[in-house]
PDB file of C-alpha atoms in Angstrom:
ATOM      1  CA  MET A 723      30.608 162.261 -16.190  1.00 68.00           C
ATOM      2  CA  ALA A 724      29.051 161.549 -19.568  1.00 79.00           C
ATOM      3  CA  ASP A 725      25.443 160.444 -20.038  1.00 86.00           C
ATOM      4  CA  VAL A 726      25.556 156.833 -21.218  1.00 81.00           C
ATOM      5  CA  SER A 727      21.865 156.016 -20.748  1.00 84.00           C
ATOM      6  CA  SER A 728      21.300 155.618 -24.505  1.00 89.00           C
ATOM      7  CA  ASP A 729      24.341 153.360 -25.027  1.00 89.00           C
ATOM      8  CA  ALA A 730      23.464 149.739 -24.208  1.00 92.00           C
ATOM      9  CA  ALA A 731      27.090 148.556 -24.125  1.00 93.00           C
ATOM     10  CA  GLU A 732      28.115 151.338 -21.740  1.00 92.00           C
ATOM     11  CA  MET A 733      25.094 150.642 -19.520  1.00 94.00           C
ATOM     12  CA  ASP A 734      26.040 146.947 -19.404  1.00 95.00           C
ATOM     13  CA  GLU A 735      29.595 147.856 -18.436  1.00 95.00           C
ATOM     14  CA  LEU A 736      28.310 150.220 -15.742  1.00 94.00           C
ATOM     15  CA  LEU A 737      26.002 147.544 -14.335  1.00 95.00           C
ATOM     16  CA  ILE A 738      28.763 144.920 -14.306  1.00 97.00           C
ATOM     17  CA  ARG A 739      31.107 147.328 -12.508  1.00 97.00           C
ATOM     18  CA  ALA A 740      28.430 148.227  -9.941  1.00 97.00           C
ATOM     19  CA  ILE A 741      27.719 144.558  -9.217  1.00 97.00           C
ATOM     20  CA  ALA A 742      31.442 143.817  -8.832  1.00 97.00           C
ATOM     21  CA  GLU A 743      31.876 146.765  -6.448  1.00 97.00           C
ATOM     22  CA  GLU A 744      28.883 145.673  -4.379  1.00 95.00           C
ATOM     23  CA  ALA A 745      30.204 142.101  -4.192  1.00 94.00           C
ATOM     24  CA  ALA A 746      33.599 143.396  -3.046  1.00 95.00           C
ATOM     25  CA  PHE A 747      31.924 145.548  -0.387  1.00 93.00           C
ATOM     26  CA  TYR A 748      29.931 142.629   1.032  1.00 90.00           C
ATOM     27  CA  ALA A 749      33.000 140.389   0.921  1.00 90.00           C
ATOM     28  CA  LYS A 750      34.853 142.938   3.049  1.00 92.00           C
ATOM     29  CA  TYR A 751      31.951 143.951   5.331  1.00 89.00           C
ATOM     30  CA  ASP A 752      29.784 140.887   5.921  1.00 85.00           C
ATOM     31  CA  PRO A 753      26.456 142.116   7.398  1.00 81.00           C
ATOM     32  CA  GLN A 754      26.003 138.797   9.220  1.00 83.00           C
ATOM     33  CA  MET A 755      29.064 139.589  11.323  1.00 84.00           C
ATOM     34  CA  PHE A 756      27.779 142.960  12.559  1.00 82.00           C
ATOM     35  CA  ALA A 757      26.514 143.153  16.110  1.00 82.00           C
ATOM     36  CA  LYS A 758      22.779 143.613  16.495  1.00 82.00           C
ATOM     37  CA  ALA A 759      21.909 147.232  17.186  1.00 81.00           C
ATOM     38  CA  THR A 760      19.869 147.923  20.277  1.00 87.00           C
ATOM     39  CA  CYS A 761      16.608 149.825  20.045  1.00 87.00           C
ATOM     40  CA  LYS A 762      13.679 150.670  22.257  1.00 91.00           C
ATOM     41  CA  ARG A 763      10.766 148.248  22.450  1.00 91.00           C
ATOM     42  CA  SER A 764       8.376 150.988  21.294  1.00 94.00           C
ATOM     43  CA  PHE A 765      10.403 151.413  18.094  1.00 92.00           C
ATOM     44  CA  THR A 766      10.309 147.672  17.421  1.00 90.00           C
ATOM     45  CA  ASN A 767       6.582 147.463  18.134  1.00 93.00           C
ATOM     46  CA  HIS A 768       5.883 150.453  15.885  1.00 95.00           C
ATOM     47  CA  TRP A 769       7.632 148.865  12.900  1.00 93.00           C
ATOM     48  CA  GLN A 770       6.190 145.414  13.533  1.00 94.00           C
ATOM     49  CA  LYS A 771       2.712 146.983  13.437  1.00 95.00           C
ATOM     50  CA  LYS A 772       3.511 148.896  10.225  1.00 94.00           C
ATOM     51  CA  ASN A 773       4.932 145.758   8.606  1.00 93.00           C
ATOM     52  CA  ARG A 774       1.848 143.700   9.520  1.00 93.00           C
ATOM     53  CA  VAL A 775      -0.423 146.306   7.904  1.00 92.00           C
ATOM     54  CA  PHE A 776       1.805 146.526   4.838  1.00 91.00           C
ATOM     55  CA  LEU A 777       2.018 142.751   4.384  1.00 91.00           C
ATOM     56  CA  ALA A 778      -1.733 142.320   4.916  1.00 89.00           C
ATOM     57  CA  SER A 779      -2.571 144.969   2.310  1.00 83.00           C
ATOM     58  CA  GLY A 780      -0.096 143.469  -0.159  1.00 73.00           C
ATOM     59  CA  SER A 781      -1.497 139.954   0.110  1.00 67.00           C
ATOM     60  CA  SER A 782      -5.071 141.117  -0.611  1.00 61.00           C
ATOM     61  CA  GLU A 783      -4.067 142.722  -3.940  1.00 57.00           C
ATOM     62  CA  ALA A 784      -3.247 139.414  -5.649  1.00 49.00           C
TER      63      ALA A 784
END
């Protein structure tokens, strides 16, 4: 595969193709239709705690 990073037209074409492929994927496999995965309460609590810390640190930077 050729390096097209310096060619703006080729990069645009690559981006357009990637967006079209992603749209086709989500049209075929709608994430809203997937069943919710089960997980242990400790896993959920662990990530809720991490997310609270992350969101709190992010809001104080502004």
